[in-house]
mmCIF file of C-alpha atoms in Angstrom:
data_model
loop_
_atom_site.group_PDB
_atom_site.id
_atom_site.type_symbol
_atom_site.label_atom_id
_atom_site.label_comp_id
_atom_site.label_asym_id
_atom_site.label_seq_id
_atom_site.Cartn_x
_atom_site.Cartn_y
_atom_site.Cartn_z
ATOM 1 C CA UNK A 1 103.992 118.820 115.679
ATOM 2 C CA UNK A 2 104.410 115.181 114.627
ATOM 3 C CA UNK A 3 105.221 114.091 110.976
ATOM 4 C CA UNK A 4 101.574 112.438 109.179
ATOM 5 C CA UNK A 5 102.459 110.258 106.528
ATOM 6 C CA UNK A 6 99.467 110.074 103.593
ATOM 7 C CA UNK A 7 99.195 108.821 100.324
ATOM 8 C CA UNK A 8 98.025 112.547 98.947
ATOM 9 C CA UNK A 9 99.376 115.373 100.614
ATOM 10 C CA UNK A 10 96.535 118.748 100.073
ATOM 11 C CA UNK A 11 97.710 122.224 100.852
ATOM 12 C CA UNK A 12 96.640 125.465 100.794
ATOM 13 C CA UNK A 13 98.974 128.448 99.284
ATOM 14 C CA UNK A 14 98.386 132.319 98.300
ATOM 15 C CA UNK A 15 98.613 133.061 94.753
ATOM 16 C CA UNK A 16 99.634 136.519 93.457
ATOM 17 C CA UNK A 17 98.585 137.659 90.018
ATOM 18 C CA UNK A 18 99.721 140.208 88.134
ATOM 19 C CA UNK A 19 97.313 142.050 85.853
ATOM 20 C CA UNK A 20 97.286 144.652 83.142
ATOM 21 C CA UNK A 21 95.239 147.409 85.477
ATOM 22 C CA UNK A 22 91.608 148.974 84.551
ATOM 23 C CA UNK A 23 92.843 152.424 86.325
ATOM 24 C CA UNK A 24 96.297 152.923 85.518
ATOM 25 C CA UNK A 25 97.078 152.315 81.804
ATOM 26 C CA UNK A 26 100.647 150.298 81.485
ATOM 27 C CA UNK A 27 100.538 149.268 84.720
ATOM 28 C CA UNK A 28 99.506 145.804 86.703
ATOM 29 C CA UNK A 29 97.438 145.101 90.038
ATOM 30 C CA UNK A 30 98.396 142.488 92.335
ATOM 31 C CA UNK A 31 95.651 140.569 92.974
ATOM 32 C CA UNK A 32 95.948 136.997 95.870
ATOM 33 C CA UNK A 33 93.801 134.400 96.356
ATOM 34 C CA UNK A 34 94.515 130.993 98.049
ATOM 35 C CA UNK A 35 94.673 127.602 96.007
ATOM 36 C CA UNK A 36 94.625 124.309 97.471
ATOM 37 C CA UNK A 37 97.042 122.332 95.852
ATOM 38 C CA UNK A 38 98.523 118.187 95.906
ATOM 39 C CA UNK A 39 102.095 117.849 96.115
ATOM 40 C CA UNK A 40 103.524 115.572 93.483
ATOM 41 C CA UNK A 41 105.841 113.087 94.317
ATOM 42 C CA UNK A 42 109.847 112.756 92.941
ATOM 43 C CA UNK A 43 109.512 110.022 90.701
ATOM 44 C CA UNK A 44 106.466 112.051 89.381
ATOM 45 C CA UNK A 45 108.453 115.353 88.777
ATOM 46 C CA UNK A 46 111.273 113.540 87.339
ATOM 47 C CA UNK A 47 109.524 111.905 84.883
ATOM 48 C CA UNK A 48 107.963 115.269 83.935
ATOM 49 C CA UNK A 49 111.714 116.984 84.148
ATOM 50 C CA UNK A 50 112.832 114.358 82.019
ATOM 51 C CA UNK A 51 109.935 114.778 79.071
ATOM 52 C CA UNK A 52 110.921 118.907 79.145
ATOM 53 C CA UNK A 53 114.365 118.112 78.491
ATOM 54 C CA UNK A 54 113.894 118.503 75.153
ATOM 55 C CA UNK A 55 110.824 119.915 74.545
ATOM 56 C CA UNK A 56 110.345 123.400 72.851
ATOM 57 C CA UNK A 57 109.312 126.400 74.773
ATOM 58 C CA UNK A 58 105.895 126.014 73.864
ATOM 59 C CA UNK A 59 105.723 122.471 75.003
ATOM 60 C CA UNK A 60 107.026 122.906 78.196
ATOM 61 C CA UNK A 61 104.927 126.143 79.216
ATOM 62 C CA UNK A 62 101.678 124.071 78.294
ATOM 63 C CA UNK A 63 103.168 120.843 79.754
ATOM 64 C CA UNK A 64 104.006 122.700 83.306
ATOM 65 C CA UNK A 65 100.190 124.266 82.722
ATOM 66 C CA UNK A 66 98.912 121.103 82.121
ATOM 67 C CA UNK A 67 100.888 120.012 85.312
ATOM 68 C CA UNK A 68 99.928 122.345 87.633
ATOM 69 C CA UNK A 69 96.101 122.498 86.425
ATOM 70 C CA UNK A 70 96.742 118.596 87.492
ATOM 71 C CA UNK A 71 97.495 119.976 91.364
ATOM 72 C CA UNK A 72 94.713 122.430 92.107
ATOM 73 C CA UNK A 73 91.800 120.971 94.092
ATOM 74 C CA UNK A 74 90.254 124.472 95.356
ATOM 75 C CA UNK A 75 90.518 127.906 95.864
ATOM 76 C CA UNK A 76 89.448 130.434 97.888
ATOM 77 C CA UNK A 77 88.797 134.011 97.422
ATOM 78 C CA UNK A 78 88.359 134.264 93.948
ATOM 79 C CA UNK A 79 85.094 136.188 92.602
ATOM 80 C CA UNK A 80 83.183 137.274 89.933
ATOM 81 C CA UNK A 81 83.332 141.018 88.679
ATOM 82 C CA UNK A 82 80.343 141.477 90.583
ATOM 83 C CA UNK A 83 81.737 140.638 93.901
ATOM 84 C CA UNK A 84 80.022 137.144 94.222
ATOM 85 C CA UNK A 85 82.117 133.740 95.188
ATOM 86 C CA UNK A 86 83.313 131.583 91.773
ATOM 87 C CA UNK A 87 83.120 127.989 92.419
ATOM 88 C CA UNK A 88 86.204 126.329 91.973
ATOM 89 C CA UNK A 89 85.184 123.708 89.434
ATOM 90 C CA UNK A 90 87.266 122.286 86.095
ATOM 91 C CA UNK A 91 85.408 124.530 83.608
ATOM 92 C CA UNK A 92 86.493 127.683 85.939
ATOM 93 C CA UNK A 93 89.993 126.860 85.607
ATOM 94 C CA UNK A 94 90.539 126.371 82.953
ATOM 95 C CA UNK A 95 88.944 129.353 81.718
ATOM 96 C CA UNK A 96 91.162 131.336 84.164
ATOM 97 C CA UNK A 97 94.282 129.666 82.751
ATOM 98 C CA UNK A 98 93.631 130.767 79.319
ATOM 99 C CA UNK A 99 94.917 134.063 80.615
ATOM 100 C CA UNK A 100 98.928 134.438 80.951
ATOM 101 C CA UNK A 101 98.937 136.501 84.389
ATOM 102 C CA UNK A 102 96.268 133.893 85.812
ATOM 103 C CA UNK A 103 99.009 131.133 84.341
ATOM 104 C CA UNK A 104 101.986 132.845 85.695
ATOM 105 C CA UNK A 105 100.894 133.382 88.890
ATOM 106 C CA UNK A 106 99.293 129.634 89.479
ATOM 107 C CA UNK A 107 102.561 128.064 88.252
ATOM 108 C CA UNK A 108 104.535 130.066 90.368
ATOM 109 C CA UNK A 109 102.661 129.619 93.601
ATOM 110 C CA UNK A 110 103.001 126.153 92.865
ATOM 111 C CA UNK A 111 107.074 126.228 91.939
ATOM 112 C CA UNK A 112 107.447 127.721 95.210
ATOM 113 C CA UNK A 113 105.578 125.478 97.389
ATOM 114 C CA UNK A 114 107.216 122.805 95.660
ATOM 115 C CA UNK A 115 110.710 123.801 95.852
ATOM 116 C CA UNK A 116 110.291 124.306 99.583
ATOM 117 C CA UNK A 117 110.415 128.350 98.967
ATOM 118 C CA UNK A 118 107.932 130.571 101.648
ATOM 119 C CA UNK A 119 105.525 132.366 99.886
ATOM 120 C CA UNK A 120 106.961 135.838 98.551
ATOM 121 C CA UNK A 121 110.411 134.726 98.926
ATOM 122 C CA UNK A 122 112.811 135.199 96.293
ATOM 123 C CA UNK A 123 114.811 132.056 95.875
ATOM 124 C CA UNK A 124 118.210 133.692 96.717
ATOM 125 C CA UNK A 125 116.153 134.444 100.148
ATOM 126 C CA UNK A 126 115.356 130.754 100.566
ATOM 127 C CA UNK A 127 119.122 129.923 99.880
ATOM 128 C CA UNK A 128 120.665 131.464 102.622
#
């Protein structure tokens, strides 16, 4: 397959989220979806490693959430408690990251893809 070069580069990648289960107190359910993410460039996430340099905890978990909500363009696979299709729209997002496992797992995905690390691979795996 030949190399495209584009201005915005769109791709799709399976998020896993971790939640506190309904059926099994103190325990979590993996739950995947797909989100369709942009890539940012290098001068982009440089700029952004070099404002969490010294930021607090805090600051950098919003600032990477900020980041990522930045990268999603869609998802797929992602419904309501009754079993119908959520839109993927701004609103739904950001509702979705107000929850820590929904946060986690997004930023994650998106670490991953970024850092050139298969989805599901540790990053020892992706090291050797």
């Amino acid at each position: 397959m030949q190399f495209t070069i584009t201005d915005t580069y769109l791709f799709w990648w399976p998020v896993t989220v971790s939640i506190p289960s309904d059926d099994e107190p103190g325990t979590f359910t993996e739950q995947t979806f797909h989100m369709q993410f942009e890539a940012i460039s290098k001068d982009r996430a440089k700029k952004l490693d070099d404002e969490l340099k010294d930021a607090s905890t805090k600051d950098v978990d919003q600032r990477l959430a900020e980041v990522v909500m930045g990268a999603c363009r869609d998802w797929r696979d992602v419904i309501a408690k009754n079993g119908d299709p959520v839109e993927f729209h701004e609103g739904a997002l950001y509702g979705a990251m107000q929850f820590p496992w929904f946060r986690a797992g997004i930023i994650n995905a998106y670490a991953e893809a970024m850092h050139g690390i298969e989805a599901g691979q540790s990053k020892a795996q992706a090291k050797n």
